[in-house]
mmCIF file of N, CA and C in Angstrom:
data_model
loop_
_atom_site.group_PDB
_atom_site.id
_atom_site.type_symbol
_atom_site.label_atom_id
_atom_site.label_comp_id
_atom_site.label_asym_id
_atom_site.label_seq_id
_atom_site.Cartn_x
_atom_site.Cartn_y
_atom_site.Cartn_z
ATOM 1 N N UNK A 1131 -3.795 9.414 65.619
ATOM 2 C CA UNK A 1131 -2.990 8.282 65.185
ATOM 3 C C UNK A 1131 -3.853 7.168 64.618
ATOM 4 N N UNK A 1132 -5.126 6.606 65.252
ATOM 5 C CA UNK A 1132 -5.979 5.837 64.643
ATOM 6 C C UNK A 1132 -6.020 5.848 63.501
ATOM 7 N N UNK A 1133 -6.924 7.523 62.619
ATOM 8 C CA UNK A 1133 -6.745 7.820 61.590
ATOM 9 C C UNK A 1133 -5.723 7.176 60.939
ATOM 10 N N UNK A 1134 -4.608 8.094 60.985
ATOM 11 C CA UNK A 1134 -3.961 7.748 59.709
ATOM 12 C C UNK A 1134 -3.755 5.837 59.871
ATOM 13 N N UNK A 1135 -3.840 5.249 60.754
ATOM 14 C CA UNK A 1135 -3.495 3.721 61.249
ATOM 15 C C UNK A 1135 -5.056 3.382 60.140
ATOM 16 N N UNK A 1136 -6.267 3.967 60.275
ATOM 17 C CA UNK A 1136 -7.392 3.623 59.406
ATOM 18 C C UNK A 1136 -7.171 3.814 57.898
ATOM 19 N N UNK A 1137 -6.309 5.258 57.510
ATOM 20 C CA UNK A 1137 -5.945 5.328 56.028
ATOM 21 C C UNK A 1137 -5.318 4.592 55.531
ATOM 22 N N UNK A 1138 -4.460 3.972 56.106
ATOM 23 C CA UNK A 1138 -3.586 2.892 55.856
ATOM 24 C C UNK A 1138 -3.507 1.669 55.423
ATOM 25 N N UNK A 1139 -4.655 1.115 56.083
ATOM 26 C CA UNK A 1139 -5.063 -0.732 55.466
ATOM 27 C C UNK A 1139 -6.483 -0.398 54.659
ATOM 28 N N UNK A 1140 -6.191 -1.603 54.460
ATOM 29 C CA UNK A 1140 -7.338 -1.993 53.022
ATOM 30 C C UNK A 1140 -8.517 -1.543 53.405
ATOM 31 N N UNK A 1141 -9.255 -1.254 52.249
ATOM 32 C CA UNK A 1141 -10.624 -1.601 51.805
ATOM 33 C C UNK A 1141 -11.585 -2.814 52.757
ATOM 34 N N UNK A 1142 -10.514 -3.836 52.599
ATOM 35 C CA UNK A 1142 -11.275 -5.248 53.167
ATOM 36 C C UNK A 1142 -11.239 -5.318 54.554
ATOM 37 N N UNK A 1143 -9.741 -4.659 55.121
ATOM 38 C CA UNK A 1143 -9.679 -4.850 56.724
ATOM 39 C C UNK A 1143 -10.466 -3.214 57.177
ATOM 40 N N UNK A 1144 -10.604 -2.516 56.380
ATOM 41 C CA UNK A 1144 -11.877 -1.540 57.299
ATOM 42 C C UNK A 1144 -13.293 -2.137 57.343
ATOM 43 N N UNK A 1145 -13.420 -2.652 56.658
ATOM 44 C CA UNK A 1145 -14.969 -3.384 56.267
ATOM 45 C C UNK A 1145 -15.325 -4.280 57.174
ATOM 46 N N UNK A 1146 -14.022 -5.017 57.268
ATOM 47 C CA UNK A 1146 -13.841 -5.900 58.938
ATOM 48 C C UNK A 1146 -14.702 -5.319 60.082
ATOM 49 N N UNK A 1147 -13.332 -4.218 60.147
ATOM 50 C CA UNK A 1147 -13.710 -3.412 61.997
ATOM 51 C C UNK A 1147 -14.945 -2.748 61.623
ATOM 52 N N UNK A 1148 -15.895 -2.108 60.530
ATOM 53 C CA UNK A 1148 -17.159 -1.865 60.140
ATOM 54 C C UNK A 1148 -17.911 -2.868 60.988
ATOM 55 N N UNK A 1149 -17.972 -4.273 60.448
ATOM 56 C CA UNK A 1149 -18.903 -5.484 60.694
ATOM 57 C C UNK A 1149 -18.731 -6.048 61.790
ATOM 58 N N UNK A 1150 -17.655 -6.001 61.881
ATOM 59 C CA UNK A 1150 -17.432 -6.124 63.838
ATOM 60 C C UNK A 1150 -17.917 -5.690 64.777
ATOM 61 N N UNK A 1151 -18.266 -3.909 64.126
ATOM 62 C CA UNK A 1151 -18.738 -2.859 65.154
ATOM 63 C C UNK A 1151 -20.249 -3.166 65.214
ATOM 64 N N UNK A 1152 -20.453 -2.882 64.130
ATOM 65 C CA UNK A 1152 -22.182 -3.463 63.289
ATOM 66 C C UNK A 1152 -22.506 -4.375 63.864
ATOM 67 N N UNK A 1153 -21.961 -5.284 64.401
ATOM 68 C CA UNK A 1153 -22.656 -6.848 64.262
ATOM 69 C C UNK A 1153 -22.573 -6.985 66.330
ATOM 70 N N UNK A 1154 -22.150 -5.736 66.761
ATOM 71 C CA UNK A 1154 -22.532 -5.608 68.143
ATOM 72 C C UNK A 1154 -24.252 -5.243 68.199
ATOM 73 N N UNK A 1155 -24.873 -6.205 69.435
ATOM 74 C CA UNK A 1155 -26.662 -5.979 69.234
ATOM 75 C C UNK A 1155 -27.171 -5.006 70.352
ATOM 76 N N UNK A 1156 -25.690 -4.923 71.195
ATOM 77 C CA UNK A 1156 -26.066 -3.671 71.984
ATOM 78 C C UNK A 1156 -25.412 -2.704 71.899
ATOM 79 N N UNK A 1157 -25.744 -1.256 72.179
ATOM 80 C CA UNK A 1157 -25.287 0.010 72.057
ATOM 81 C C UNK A 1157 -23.844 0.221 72.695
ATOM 82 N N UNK A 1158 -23.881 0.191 74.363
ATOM 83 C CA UNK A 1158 -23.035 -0.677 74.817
ATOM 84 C C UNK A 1158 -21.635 -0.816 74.231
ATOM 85 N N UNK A 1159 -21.895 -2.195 73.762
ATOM 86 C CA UNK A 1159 -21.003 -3.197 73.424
ATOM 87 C C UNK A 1159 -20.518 -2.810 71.521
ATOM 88 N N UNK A 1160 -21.240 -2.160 70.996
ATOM 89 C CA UNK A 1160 -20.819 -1.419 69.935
ATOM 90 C C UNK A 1160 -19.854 0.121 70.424
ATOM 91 N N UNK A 1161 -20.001 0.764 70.847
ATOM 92 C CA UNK A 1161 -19.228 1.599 72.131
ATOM 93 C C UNK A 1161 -18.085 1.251 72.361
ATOM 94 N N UNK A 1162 -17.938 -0.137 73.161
ATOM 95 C CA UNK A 1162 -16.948 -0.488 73.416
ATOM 96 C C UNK A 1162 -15.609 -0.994 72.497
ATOM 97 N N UNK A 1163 -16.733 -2.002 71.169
ATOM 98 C CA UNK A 1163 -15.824 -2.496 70.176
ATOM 99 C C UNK A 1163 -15.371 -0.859 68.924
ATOM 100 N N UNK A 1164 -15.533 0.191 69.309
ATOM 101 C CA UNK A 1164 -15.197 1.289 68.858
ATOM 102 C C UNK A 1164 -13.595 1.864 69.354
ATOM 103 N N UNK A 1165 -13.825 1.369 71.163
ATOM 104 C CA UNK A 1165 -12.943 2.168 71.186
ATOM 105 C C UNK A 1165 -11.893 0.975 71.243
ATOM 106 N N UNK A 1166 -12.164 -0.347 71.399
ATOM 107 C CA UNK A 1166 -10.879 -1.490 71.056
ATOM 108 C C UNK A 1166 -10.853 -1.340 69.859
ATOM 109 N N UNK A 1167 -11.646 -0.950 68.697
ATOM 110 C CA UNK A 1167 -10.691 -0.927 67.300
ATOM 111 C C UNK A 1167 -9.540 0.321 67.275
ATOM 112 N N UNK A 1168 -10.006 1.450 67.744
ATOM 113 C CA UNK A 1168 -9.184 2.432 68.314
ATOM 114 C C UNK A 1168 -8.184 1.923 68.533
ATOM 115 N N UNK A 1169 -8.036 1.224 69.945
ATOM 116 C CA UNK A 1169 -6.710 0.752 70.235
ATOM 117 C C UNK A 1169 -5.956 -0.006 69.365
ATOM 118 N N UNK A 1170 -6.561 -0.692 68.797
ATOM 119 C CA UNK A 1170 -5.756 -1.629 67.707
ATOM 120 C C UNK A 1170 -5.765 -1.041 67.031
ATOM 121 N N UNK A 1171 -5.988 -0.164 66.246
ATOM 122 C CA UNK A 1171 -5.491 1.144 65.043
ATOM 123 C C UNK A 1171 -3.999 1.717 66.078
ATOM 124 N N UNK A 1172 -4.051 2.043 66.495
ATOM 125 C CA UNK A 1172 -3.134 2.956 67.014
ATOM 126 C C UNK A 1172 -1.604 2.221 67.745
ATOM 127 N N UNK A 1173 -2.016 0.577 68.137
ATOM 128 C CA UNK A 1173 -1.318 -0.115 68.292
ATOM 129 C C UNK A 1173 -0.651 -1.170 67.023
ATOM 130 N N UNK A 1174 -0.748 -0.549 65.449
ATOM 131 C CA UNK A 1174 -0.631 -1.292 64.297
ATOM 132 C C UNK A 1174 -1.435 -2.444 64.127
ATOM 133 N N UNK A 1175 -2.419 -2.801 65.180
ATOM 134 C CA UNK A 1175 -3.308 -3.647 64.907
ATOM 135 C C UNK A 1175 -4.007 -3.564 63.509
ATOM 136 N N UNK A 1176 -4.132 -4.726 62.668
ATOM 137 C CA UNK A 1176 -5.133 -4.452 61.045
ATOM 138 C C UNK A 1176 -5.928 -5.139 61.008
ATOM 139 N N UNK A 1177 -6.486 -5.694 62.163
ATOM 140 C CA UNK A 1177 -7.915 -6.525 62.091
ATOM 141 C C UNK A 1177 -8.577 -6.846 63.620
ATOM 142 N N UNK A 1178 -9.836 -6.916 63.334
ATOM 143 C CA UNK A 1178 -10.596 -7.156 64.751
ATOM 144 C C UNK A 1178 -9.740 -8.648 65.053
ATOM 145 N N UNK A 1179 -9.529 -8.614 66.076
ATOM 146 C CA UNK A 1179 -9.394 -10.118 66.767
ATOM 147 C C UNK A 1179 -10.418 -11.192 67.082
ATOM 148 N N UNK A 1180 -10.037 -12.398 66.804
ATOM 149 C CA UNK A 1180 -11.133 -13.633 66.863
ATOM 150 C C UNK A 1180 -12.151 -13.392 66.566
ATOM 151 N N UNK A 1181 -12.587 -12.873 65.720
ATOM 152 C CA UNK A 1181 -13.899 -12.538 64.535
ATOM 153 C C UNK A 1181 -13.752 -13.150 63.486
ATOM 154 N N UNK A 1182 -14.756 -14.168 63.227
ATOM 155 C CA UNK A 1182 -14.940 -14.628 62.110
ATOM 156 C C UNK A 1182 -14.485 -14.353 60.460
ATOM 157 N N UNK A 1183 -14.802 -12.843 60.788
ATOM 158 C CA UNK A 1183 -15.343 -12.244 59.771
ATOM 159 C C UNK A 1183 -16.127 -11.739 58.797
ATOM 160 N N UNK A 1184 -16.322 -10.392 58.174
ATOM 161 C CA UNK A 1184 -17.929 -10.255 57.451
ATOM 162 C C UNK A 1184 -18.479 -11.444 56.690
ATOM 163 N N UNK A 1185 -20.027 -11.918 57.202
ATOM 164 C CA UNK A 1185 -20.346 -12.789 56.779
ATOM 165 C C UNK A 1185 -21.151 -11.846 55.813
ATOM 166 N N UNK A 1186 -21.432 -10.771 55.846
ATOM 167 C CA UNK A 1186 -22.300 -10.317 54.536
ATOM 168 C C UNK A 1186 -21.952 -9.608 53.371
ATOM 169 N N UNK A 1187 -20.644 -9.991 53.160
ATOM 170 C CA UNK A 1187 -19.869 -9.894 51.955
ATOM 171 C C UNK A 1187 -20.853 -11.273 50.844
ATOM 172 N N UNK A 1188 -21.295 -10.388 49.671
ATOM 173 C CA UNK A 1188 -21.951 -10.928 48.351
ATOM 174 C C UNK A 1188 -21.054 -11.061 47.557
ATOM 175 N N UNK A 1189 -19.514 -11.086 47.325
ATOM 176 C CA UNK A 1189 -18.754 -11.261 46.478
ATOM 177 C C UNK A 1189 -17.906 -12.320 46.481
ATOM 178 N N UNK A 1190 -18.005 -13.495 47.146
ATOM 179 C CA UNK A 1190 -17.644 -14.206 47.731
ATOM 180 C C UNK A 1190 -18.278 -15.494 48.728
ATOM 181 N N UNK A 1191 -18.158 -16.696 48.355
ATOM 182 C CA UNK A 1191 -19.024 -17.751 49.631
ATOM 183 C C UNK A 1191 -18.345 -17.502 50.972
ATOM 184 N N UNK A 1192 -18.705 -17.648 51.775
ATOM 185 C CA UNK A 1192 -18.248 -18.201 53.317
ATOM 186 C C UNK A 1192 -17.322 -19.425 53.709
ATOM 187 N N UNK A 1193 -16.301 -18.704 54.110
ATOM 188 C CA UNK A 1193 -14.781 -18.938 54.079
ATOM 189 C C UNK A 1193 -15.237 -20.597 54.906
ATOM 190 N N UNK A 1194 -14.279 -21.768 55.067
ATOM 191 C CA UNK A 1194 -14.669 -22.942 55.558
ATOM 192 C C UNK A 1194 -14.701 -22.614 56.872
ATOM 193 N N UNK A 1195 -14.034 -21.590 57.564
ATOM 194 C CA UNK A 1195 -14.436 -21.588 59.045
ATOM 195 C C UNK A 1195 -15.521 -20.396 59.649
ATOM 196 N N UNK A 1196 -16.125 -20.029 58.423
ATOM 197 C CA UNK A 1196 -16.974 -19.244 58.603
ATOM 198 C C UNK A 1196 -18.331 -20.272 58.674
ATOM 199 N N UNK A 1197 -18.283 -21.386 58.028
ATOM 200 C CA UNK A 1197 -19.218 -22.642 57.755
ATOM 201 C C UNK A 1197 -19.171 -23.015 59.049
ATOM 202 N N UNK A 1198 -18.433 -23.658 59.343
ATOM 203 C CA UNK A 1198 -18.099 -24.607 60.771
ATOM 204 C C UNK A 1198 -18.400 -23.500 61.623
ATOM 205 N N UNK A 1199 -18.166 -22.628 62.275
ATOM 206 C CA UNK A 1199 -18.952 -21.503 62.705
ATOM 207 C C UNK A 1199 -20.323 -21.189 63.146
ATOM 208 N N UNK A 1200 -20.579 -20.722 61.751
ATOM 209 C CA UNK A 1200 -22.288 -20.672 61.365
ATOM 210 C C UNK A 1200 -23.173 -22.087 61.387
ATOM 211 N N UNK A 1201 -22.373 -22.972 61.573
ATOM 212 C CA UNK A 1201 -22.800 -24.631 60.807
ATOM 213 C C UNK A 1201 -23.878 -24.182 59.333
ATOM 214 N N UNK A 1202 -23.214 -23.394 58.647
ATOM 215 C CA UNK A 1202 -23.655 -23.544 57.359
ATOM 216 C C UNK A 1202 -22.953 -24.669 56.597
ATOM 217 N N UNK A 1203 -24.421 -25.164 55.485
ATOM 218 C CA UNK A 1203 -23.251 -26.556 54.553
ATOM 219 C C UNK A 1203 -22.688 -25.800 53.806
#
């Protein structure tokens, strides 16, 4: 069910739960945010929860609460 819940949304909201997973610094805790995207795939969830969001998207500046965040100017 994940699957097809993953075929389903964008380009941009897989890239999300990608950088979400990615941007865990332990093994762990990348593990874990695997199998909560799981759940939220399968529960119609289409985005990691309270995540910023990919900050290493080059096509685009850093959204204003990605600034306030990061305290980037």
């Amino acid at each position: 069910m994940a699957e097809s819940a993953w075929l389903s949304i964008t380009p941009l909201a897989r890239n999300e739960f990608i950088c979400w997973i990615e941007d865990a610094k332990k093994p762990e805790t990348r593990t874990r945010r695997i199998e909560i995207a799981k759940d939220k795939l399968e529960n119609a969830e289409r985005r990691p929860c309270c995540w910023i969001g990919c900050i290493h998207r080059t096509d685009k500046a850093p959204s204003k609460s990605q600034k306030g965040i990061l305290k980037l100017k």
